[in-house]
Short mmCIF file of C-alpha atoms in Angstrom, two decimals:
data_model
loop_
_atom_site.label_atom_id
_atom_site.label_comp_id
_atom_site.label_asym_id
_atom_site.label_seq_id
_atom_site.Cartn_x
_atom_site.Cartn_y
_atom_site.Cartn_z
CA UNK A 94 -38.41 24.65 -9.13
CA UNK A 95 -40.09 21.35 -9.48
CA UNK A 96 -43.15 21.80 -7.19
CA UNK A 97 -43.03 20.69 -3.44
CA UNK A 98 -44.13 17.26 -2.65
CA UNK A 99 -47.11 16.68 -0.84
CA UNK A 100 -45.59 15.95 2.54
CA UNK A 101 -43.22 19.28 2.03
CA UNK A 102 -46.19 21.26 2.14
CA UNK A 103 -47.69 19.87 4.60
CA UNK A 104 -44.74 19.85 7.03
CA UNK A 105 -43.97 23.45 6.04
CA UNK A 106 -47.77 24.45 6.85
CA UNK A 107 -47.67 22.53 10.46
CA UNK A 108 -44.34 24.30 11.41
CA UNK A 109 -45.49 27.94 10.31
CA UNK A 110 -48.58 27.34 11.75
CA UNK A 111 -47.17 25.91 15.07
CA UNK A 112 -44.96 29.04 15.07
CA UNK A 113 -48.00 31.05 14.59
CA UNK A 114 -49.81 29.39 17.73
CA UNK A 115 -46.64 29.67 19.85
CA UNK A 116 -46.87 33.50 19.11
CA UNK A 117 -50.25 33.78 19.83
CA UNK A 118 -49.71 32.07 23.40
CA UNK A 119 -46.78 33.84 24.25
CA UNK A 120 -46.86 36.47 26.65
CA UNK A 121 -44.32 38.50 25.53
CA UNK A 122 -45.03 39.00 21.77
CA UNK A 123 -47.74 41.09 20.49
CA UNK A 124 -50.19 40.44 17.68
CA UNK A 125 -48.15 42.68 15.37
CA UNK A 126 -45.34 40.80 15.90
CA UNK A 127 -45.95 38.48 13.22
CA UNK A 128 -44.86 41.42 10.82
CA UNK A 129 -42.08 42.71 12.59
CA UNK A 130 -39.47 40.05 11.49
CA UNK A 131 -37.21 39.06 8.06
CA UNK A 132 -37.87 36.38 5.73
CA UNK A 133 -34.53 35.52 6.30
CA UNK A 134 -34.85 34.76 10.08
CA UNK A 135 -38.33 33.06 9.31
CA UNK A 136 -35.92 30.77 7.21
CA UNK A 137 -33.71 30.16 10.04
CA UNK A 138 -36.63 29.80 12.73
CA UNK A 139 -38.58 26.80 10.49
CA UNK A 140 -34.71 25.51 9.95
CA UNK A 141 -34.15 25.39 13.26
CA UNK A 142 -37.42 23.69 14.35
CA UNK A 143 -37.30 21.15 11.59
CA UNK A 144 -33.48 20.21 12.45
CA UNK A 145 -34.71 20.18 16.36
CA UNK A 146 -37.36 17.99 16.11
CA UNK A 147 -36.10 15.70 13.51
CA UNK A 148 -38.11 16.81 10.80
CA UNK A 149 -35.36 17.90 8.34
CA UNK A 150 -35.13 15.08 6.02
CA UNK A 151 -38.94 15.95 5.17
CA UNK A 152 -38.03 19.10 3.10
CA UNK A 153 -35.80 20.03 0.52
CA UNK A 154 -33.12 22.56 1.77
CA UNK A 155 -29.42 23.65 1.25
CA UNK A 156 -26.56 25.95 2.61
CA UNK A 157 -27.24 29.32 0.33
CA UNK A 158 -26.58 33.02 0.61
CA UNK A 159 -27.88 33.48 3.94
CA UNK A 160 -26.75 29.87 5.09
CA UNK A 161 -29.68 27.41 5.70
CA UNK A 162 -32.65 27.81 3.09
CA UNK A 163 -35.43 25.73 2.28
CA UNK A 164 -36.23 25.33 -1.44
CA UNK A 165 -39.67 26.78 -1.56
CA UNK A 166 -41.96 29.16 -3.26
CA UNK A 167 -41.84 33.01 -1.68
CA UNK A 168 -45.63 32.51 -1.32
CA UNK A 169 -44.84 28.91 0.57
CA UNK A 170 -42.76 30.63 3.22
CA UNK A 171 -43.21 34.23 3.78
CA UNK A 172 -43.98 36.67 6.52
CA UNK A 173 -47.65 36.60 4.65
CA UNK A 174 -47.97 33.05 4.96
CA UNK A 175 -47.22 33.27 8.46
CA UNK A 176 -49.63 36.49 8.98
CA UNK A 177 -52.44 33.94 7.68
CA UNK A 178 -51.81 31.27 9.83
CA UNK A 179 -51.73 33.85 12.95
CA UNK A 180 -55.28 34.75 11.52
CA UNK A 181 -56.52 31.18 11.26
CA UNK A 182 -55.20 30.57 14.70
CA UNK A 183 -56.34 33.50 16.71
CA UNK A 184 -59.65 33.51 14.58
CA UNK A 185 -58.54 37.08 13.51
CA UNK A 186 -59.47 38.52 10.04
CA UNK A 187 -57.88 41.44 8.63
CA UNK A 188 -60.02 44.61 7.75
CA UNK A 189 -59.17 45.70 4.21
CA UNK A 190 -57.95 49.05 5.51
CA UNK A 191 -54.39 50.24 5.13
CA UNK A 192 -53.76 49.87 8.68
CA UNK A 193 -54.73 46.01 8.85
CA UNK A 194 -56.95 46.36 12.19
CA UNK A 195 -57.99 43.27 13.02
CA UNK A 196 -61.64 42.04 13.57
CA UNK A 197 -62.08 38.74 16.34
CA UNK A 198 -64.49 36.62 14.59
CA UNK A 199 -64.16 34.15 17.70
CA UNK A 200 -63.71 31.11 15.71
CA UNK A 201 -62.73 27.93 17.34
CA UNK A 202 -59.41 26.46 16.70
CA UNK A 203 -58.26 23.06 17.27
CA UNK A 204 -54.62 22.20 16.46
CA UNK A 205 -53.63 19.08 15.17
CA UNK A 206 -50.88 17.17 16.98
CA UNK A 207 -48.29 17.83 14.56
CA UNK A 208 -48.26 21.74 14.89
CA UNK A 209 -49.06 21.47 18.46
CA UNK A 210 -45.92 19.70 18.95
CA UNK A 211 -44.12 22.51 16.54
CA UNK A 212 -45.94 25.15 19.01
CA UNK A 213 -44.40 23.53 22.20
CA UNK A 214 -40.92 23.80 20.45
CA UNK A 215 -41.01 27.19 19.95
CA UNK A 216 -42.35 27.70 23.34
CA UNK A 217 -40.11 25.42 25.29
CA UNK A 218 -37.19 24.87 23.70
CA UNK A 219 -36.69 28.29 21.15
CA UNK A 220 -36.01 31.38 22.60
CA UNK A 221 -39.09 32.94 20.82
CA UNK A 222 -38.73 36.72 22.22
CA UNK A 223 -35.35 37.18 21.83
CA UNK A 224 -34.65 35.18 18.53
CA UNK A 225 -37.70 37.56 16.97
CA UNK A 226 -36.28 41.05 18.24
CA UNK A 227 -32.52 40.41 17.66
CA UNK A 228 -31.26 42.51 15.10
CA UNK A 229 -30.97 40.46 11.79
CA UNK A 230 -26.74 40.85 11.20
CA UNK A 231 -26.32 39.79 14.58
CA UNK A 232 -28.94 36.72 14.91
CA UNK A 233 -27.14 35.43 11.37
CA UNK A 234 -24.00 35.59 13.14
CA UNK A 235 -25.07 33.73 15.93
CA UNK A 236 -26.79 31.09 13.80
CA UNK A 237 -23.87 30.60 11.62
CA UNK A 238 -21.55 30.14 14.67
CA UNK A 239 -23.89 27.64 16.18
CA UNK A 240 -25.43 25.86 13.24
CA UNK A 241 -23.21 25.74 10.13
CA UNK A 242 -21.68 22.68 8.55
CA UNK A 243 -18.52 22.53 10.41
CA UNK A 244 -16.29 22.72 7.24
CA UNK A 245 -17.87 26.01 6.48
CA UNK A 246 -18.65 27.47 9.67
CA UNK A 247 -15.44 29.87 9.09
CA UNK A 248 -16.51 31.34 6.23
CA UNK A 249 -19.97 31.92 6.74
CA UNK A 250 -19.19 33.95 10.16
CA UNK A 251 -16.51 35.45 8.05
CA UNK A 252 -19.02 36.65 5.73
CA UNK A 253 -21.51 37.87 7.87
CA UNK A 254 -18.77 40.00 9.85
CA UNK A 255 -17.69 41.73 6.57
CA UNK A 256 -21.45 42.27 6.03
CA UNK A 257 -22.02 43.50 9.23
CA UNK A 258 -18.81 45.75 8.66
CA UNK A 259 -20.06 47.04 5.57
CA UNK A 260 -23.58 48.42 7.24
CA UNK A 261 -21.51 49.91 10.07
CA UNK A 262 -19.02 52.05 7.63
CA UNK A 263 -22.31 53.29 5.83
CA UNK A 264 -24.22 54.23 9.08
CA UNK A 265 -20.69 55.80 10.00
CA UNK A 266 -20.47 57.45 6.58
CA UNK A 267 -24.23 58.89 7.05
CA UNK A 268 -23.36 60.52 10.46
CA UNK A 269 -20.21 61.89 9.51
CA UNK A 270 -21.73 63.62 6.53
CA UNK A 271 -24.25 64.86 8.72
CA UNK A 272 -21.86 66.18 11.74
CA UNK A 273 -18.09 66.37 10.68
CA UNK A 274 -15.25 69.14 12.23
CA UNK A 275 -13.53 70.98 9.05
CA UNK A 276 -10.40 69.58 7.51
CA UNK A 277 -9.95 66.38 9.47
CA UNK A 278 -9.21 63.10 7.80
CA UNK A 279 -11.07 60.24 9.10
CA UNK A 280 -8.40 58.84 10.27
CA UNK A 281 -7.40 61.69 12.84
CA UNK A 282 -11.49 61.90 13.48
CA UNK A 283 -10.86 58.33 15.21
CA UNK A 284 -8.88 60.01 17.69
CA UNK A 285 -11.61 61.80 19.27
CA UNK A 286 -14.86 59.66 18.13
CA UNK A 287 -16.23 56.30 17.09
CA UNK A 288 -15.77 56.89 13.91
CA UNK A 289 -12.69 54.32 12.32
CA UNK A 290 -10.63 55.33 9.70
CA UNK A 291 -7.35 53.14 8.61
CA UNK A 292 -8.79 50.60 11.20
CA UNK A 293 -12.16 50.50 9.07
CA UNK A 294 -9.60 49.47 6.16
CA UNK A 295 -7.76 46.74 8.24
CA UNK A 296 -10.98 45.29 9.60
CA UNK A 297 -12.38 44.93 5.80
CA UNK A 298 -8.98 43.88 4.67
CA UNK A 299 -8.72 41.29 7.11
CA UNK A 300 -12.30 39.66 6.93
CA UNK A 301 -11.44 39.76 2.92
CA UNK A 302 -8.54 37.92 3.77
CA UNK A 303 -10.39 35.20 6.07
CA UNK A 304 -12.64 34.42 3.23
CA UNK A 305 -9.95 34.17 0.58
CA UNK A 306 -8.61 31.81 3.02
CA UNK A 307 -11.45 29.94 3.63
CA UNK A 308 -12.13 29.65 0.07
CA UNK A 309 -8.63 28.60 -0.85
CA UNK A 310 -8.75 25.55 1.48
CA UNK A 311 -11.96 24.29 -0.04
CA UNK A 312 -11.77 22.20 -3.35
CA UNK A 313 -14.93 23.16 -4.48
CA UNK A 314 -14.61 26.77 -3.81
CA UNK A 315 -11.01 27.38 -4.58
CA UNK A 316 -12.04 27.67 -8.52
CA UNK A 317 -13.86 30.51 -7.74
CA UNK A 318 -11.36 32.63 -5.74
CA UNK A 319 -10.38 34.91 -8.91
CA UNK A 320 -13.74 35.85 -9.75
CA UNK A 321 -14.65 36.83 -5.88
CA UNK A 322 -11.30 38.46 -5.27
CA UNK A 323 -11.68 40.59 -8.48
CA UNK A 324 -14.62 42.03 -6.28
CA UNK A 325 -12.87 42.12 -3.09
CA UNK A 326 -9.69 44.04 -4.42
CA UNK A 327 -12.38 47.10 -5.55
CA UNK A 328 -14.02 46.82 -1.93
CA UNK A 329 -10.48 47.15 -0.26
CA UNK A 330 -9.53 50.02 -2.62
CA UNK A 331 -12.73 52.08 -1.68
CA UNK A 332 -11.89 51.60 1.80
CA UNK A 333 -8.30 52.78 1.39
CA UNK A 334 -9.37 55.74 -0.40
CA UNK A 335 -12.00 56.79 2.12
CA UNK A 336 -9.44 56.61 4.99
CA UNK A 337 -7.37 59.36 3.45
CA UNK A 338 -10.21 61.51 2.29
CA UNK A 339 -11.17 64.77 4.40
CA UNK A 340 -14.24 64.08 5.96
CA UNK A 341 -16.04 67.18 4.61
CA UNK A 342 -15.21 66.20 1.16
CA UNK A 343 -17.32 63.19 1.33
CA UNK A 344 -20.21 63.35 -0.82
CA UNK A 345 -23.44 61.63 -1.84
CA UNK A 346 -22.23 59.83 -4.79
CA UNK A 347 -19.65 58.13 -2.44
CA UNK A 348 -22.25 57.02 0.04
CA UNK A 349 -24.09 55.41 -2.69
CA UNK A 350 -21.37 53.70 -4.40
CA UNK A 351 -20.73 52.14 -0.54
CA UNK A 352 -24.29 50.94 -1.07
CA UNK A 353 -23.42 49.41 -4.12
CA UNK A 354 -20.51 47.76 -2.77
CA UNK A 355 -22.53 46.49 0.01
CA UNK A 356 -25.15 44.98 -2.26
CA UNK A 357 -22.51 43.43 -4.80
CA UNK A 358 -20.63 41.89 -2.40
CA UNK A 359 -23.78 40.09 -0.97
CA UNK A 360 -25.61 39.53 -3.91
CA UNK A 361 -23.34 39.28 -6.71
CA UNK A 362 -19.85 38.16 -5.52
CA UNK A 363 -20.61 35.78 -2.51
CA UNK A 364 -23.37 34.71 -4.64
CA UNK A 365 -21.01 32.74 -6.63
CA UNK A 366 -19.41 30.52 -4.27
CA UNK A 367 -22.95 30.30 -2.50
CA UNK A 368 -24.05 28.34 -5.53
CA UNK A 369 -21.36 25.62 -5.13
CA UNK A 370 -22.06 25.32 -1.51
CA UNK A 371 -25.93 24.86 -2.37
CA UNK A 372 -25.09 22.18 -4.66
CA UNK A 373 -22.84 20.41 -2.21
CA UNK A 374 -25.25 20.74 0.63
CA UNK A 375 -28.52 20.09 -0.73
CA UNK A 376 -30.71 17.62 0.80
CA UNK A 377 -34.42 16.22 1.11
CA UNK A 378 -36.62 14.81 -1.49
CA UNK A 379 -36.11 17.36 -4.62
CA UNK A 380 -32.59 17.86 -3.88
CA UNK A 381 -31.17 16.36 -7.20
CA UNK A 382 -33.11 18.73 -8.96
CA UNK A 383 -32.11 21.80 -6.75
CA UNK A 384 -28.39 20.90 -7.73
CA UNK A 385 -29.15 20.50 -11.47
CA UNK A 386 -30.86 23.91 -11.27
CA UNK A 387 -28.02 25.82 -9.17
CA UNK A 388 -25.32 24.03 -12.16
CA UNK A 389 -26.72 25.73 -14.38
CA UNK A 390 -27.70 29.23 -12.99
CA UNK A 391 -24.03 29.25 -11.67
CA UNK A 392 -22.85 29.44 -15.31
CA UNK A 393 -25.21 31.94 -16.46
CA UNK A 394 -24.12 34.20 -13.08
CA UNK A 395 -20.65 34.14 -14.26
CA UNK A 396 -21.48 35.08 -17.47
CA UNK A 397 -23.01 38.17 -16.16
CA UNK A 398 -20.47 38.58 -13.55
CA UNK A 399 -17.68 40.25 -15.58
CA UNK A 400 -19.70 42.90 -16.96
CA UNK A 401 -21.43 44.02 -13.61
CA UNK A 402 -18.39 43.97 -12.42
CA UNK A 403 -16.34 46.19 -15.02
CA UNK A 404 -19.36 48.73 -14.68
CA UNK A 405 -18.60 48.60 -11.02
CA UNK A 406 -14.93 49.30 -11.36
CA UNK A 407 -15.78 52.13 -13.41
CA UNK A 408 -18.31 53.82 -10.94
CA UNK A 409 -16.04 53.27 -8.05
CA UNK A 410 -13.60 55.22 -10.14
CA UNK A 411 -15.82 57.74 -11.05
CA UNK A 412 -16.63 58.32 -6.90
CA UNK A 413 -13.15 58.82 -6.55
CA UNK A 414 -12.77 55.77 -4.74
CA UNK A 415 -9.18 54.37 -6.09
CA UNK A 416 -6.34 55.15 -3.75
CA UNK A 417 -2.94 56.45 -4.95
CA UNK A 418 -0.02 54.45 -5.33
CA UNK A 419 1.33 56.24 -1.78
CA UNK A 420 -2.16 55.57 -0.14
CA UNK A 421 -1.13 51.97 0.20
CA UNK A 422 0.64 50.39 3.34
CA UNK A 423 4.43 49.49 3.04
CA UNK A 424 5.16 45.99 2.42
CA UNK A 425 6.68 45.84 6.10
CA UNK A 426 3.99 46.86 7.73
CA UNK A 427 1.86 43.86 6.42
CA UNK A 428 4.44 41.20 6.55
CA UNK A 429 3.69 40.05 10.08
CA UNK A 430 -0.47 39.86 9.03
CA UNK A 431 0.85 37.83 5.60
CA UNK A 432 2.93 35.65 7.64
CA UNK A 433 0.14 34.73 9.99
CA UNK A 434 -1.97 33.81 7.05
CA UNK A 435 0.32 31.53 5.23
CA UNK A 436 1.25 29.84 8.65
CA UNK A 437 -2.76 29.58 9.21
CA UNK A 438 -3.06 28.13 5.71
CA UNK A 439 -0.34 25.56 5.80
CA UNK A 440 -1.03 24.27 9.56
CA UNK A 441 -5.08 23.98 8.42
CA UNK A 442 -3.92 21.81 4.99
CA UNK A 443 -1.94 19.47 6.82
#
């Protein structure tokens, strides 16, 4: 990564300090709220502020794995950087003990106009409290619906919905393992509880199909579809196998396998098209550098991907998360859904 330009660094410092100042002035957020958000959400807050104040051209950014992302070192845009800014604007200094109690030094602070402008934005035009405490997975889903480029919006929404479904599945597996009736399949368990069996498999399959469709309709992403599908086949098979299991047979290794599938999905399989998206959407003073860097990284990632995918496939088989031939839905059951997808593709492609 090339170094930030002087203007990029100044702009990022101003918007981060403006956010810290807004938090200090907000009557809804306590001082410890600074550390109670994620770096991913912080990136989106910064992106929205820059976009809505016509400052987005001042920085280098692209749409990447988790959406809009500034091309900055971790130290420049982090929760730690926000915490340091908060300490400056409030005159507080962190004590060295592990509880990070604050000492009020009562230092004077006079924000420069640029910082004041960002603080006013966060207080008057940005729903600071709601955005801060909304669960990350739901915040990102809303962010993509509102902010993603039109040609990528449906793809990012489907990717996040699948991610949310995987998170839900893991929570449900944990719950079922803790408290489950004997000799009952997940599909039967659906009758009297919130746990999903085949319905969850169908939901996963539908979302995977939507991602396939969106990638197939994009000329730059279509060449990467086979790589992504090689993973999504493993994922769908795992959910189909899960739906046919007795609840009492769910093991710790199977829970760990679903956690591995969740991680692989977002940080390995989805990362491939994310590189291509980043190269297409890169903008700002160092955009060309970002494009070149991601062009090199995608090739390296593809070389490593097949070996990682094969290891994942073997782990899924070892965890008994490969369905038998009789577990698959018959063709007649899937025909209406397949016809619907084909019709959508043909309609959109016109």
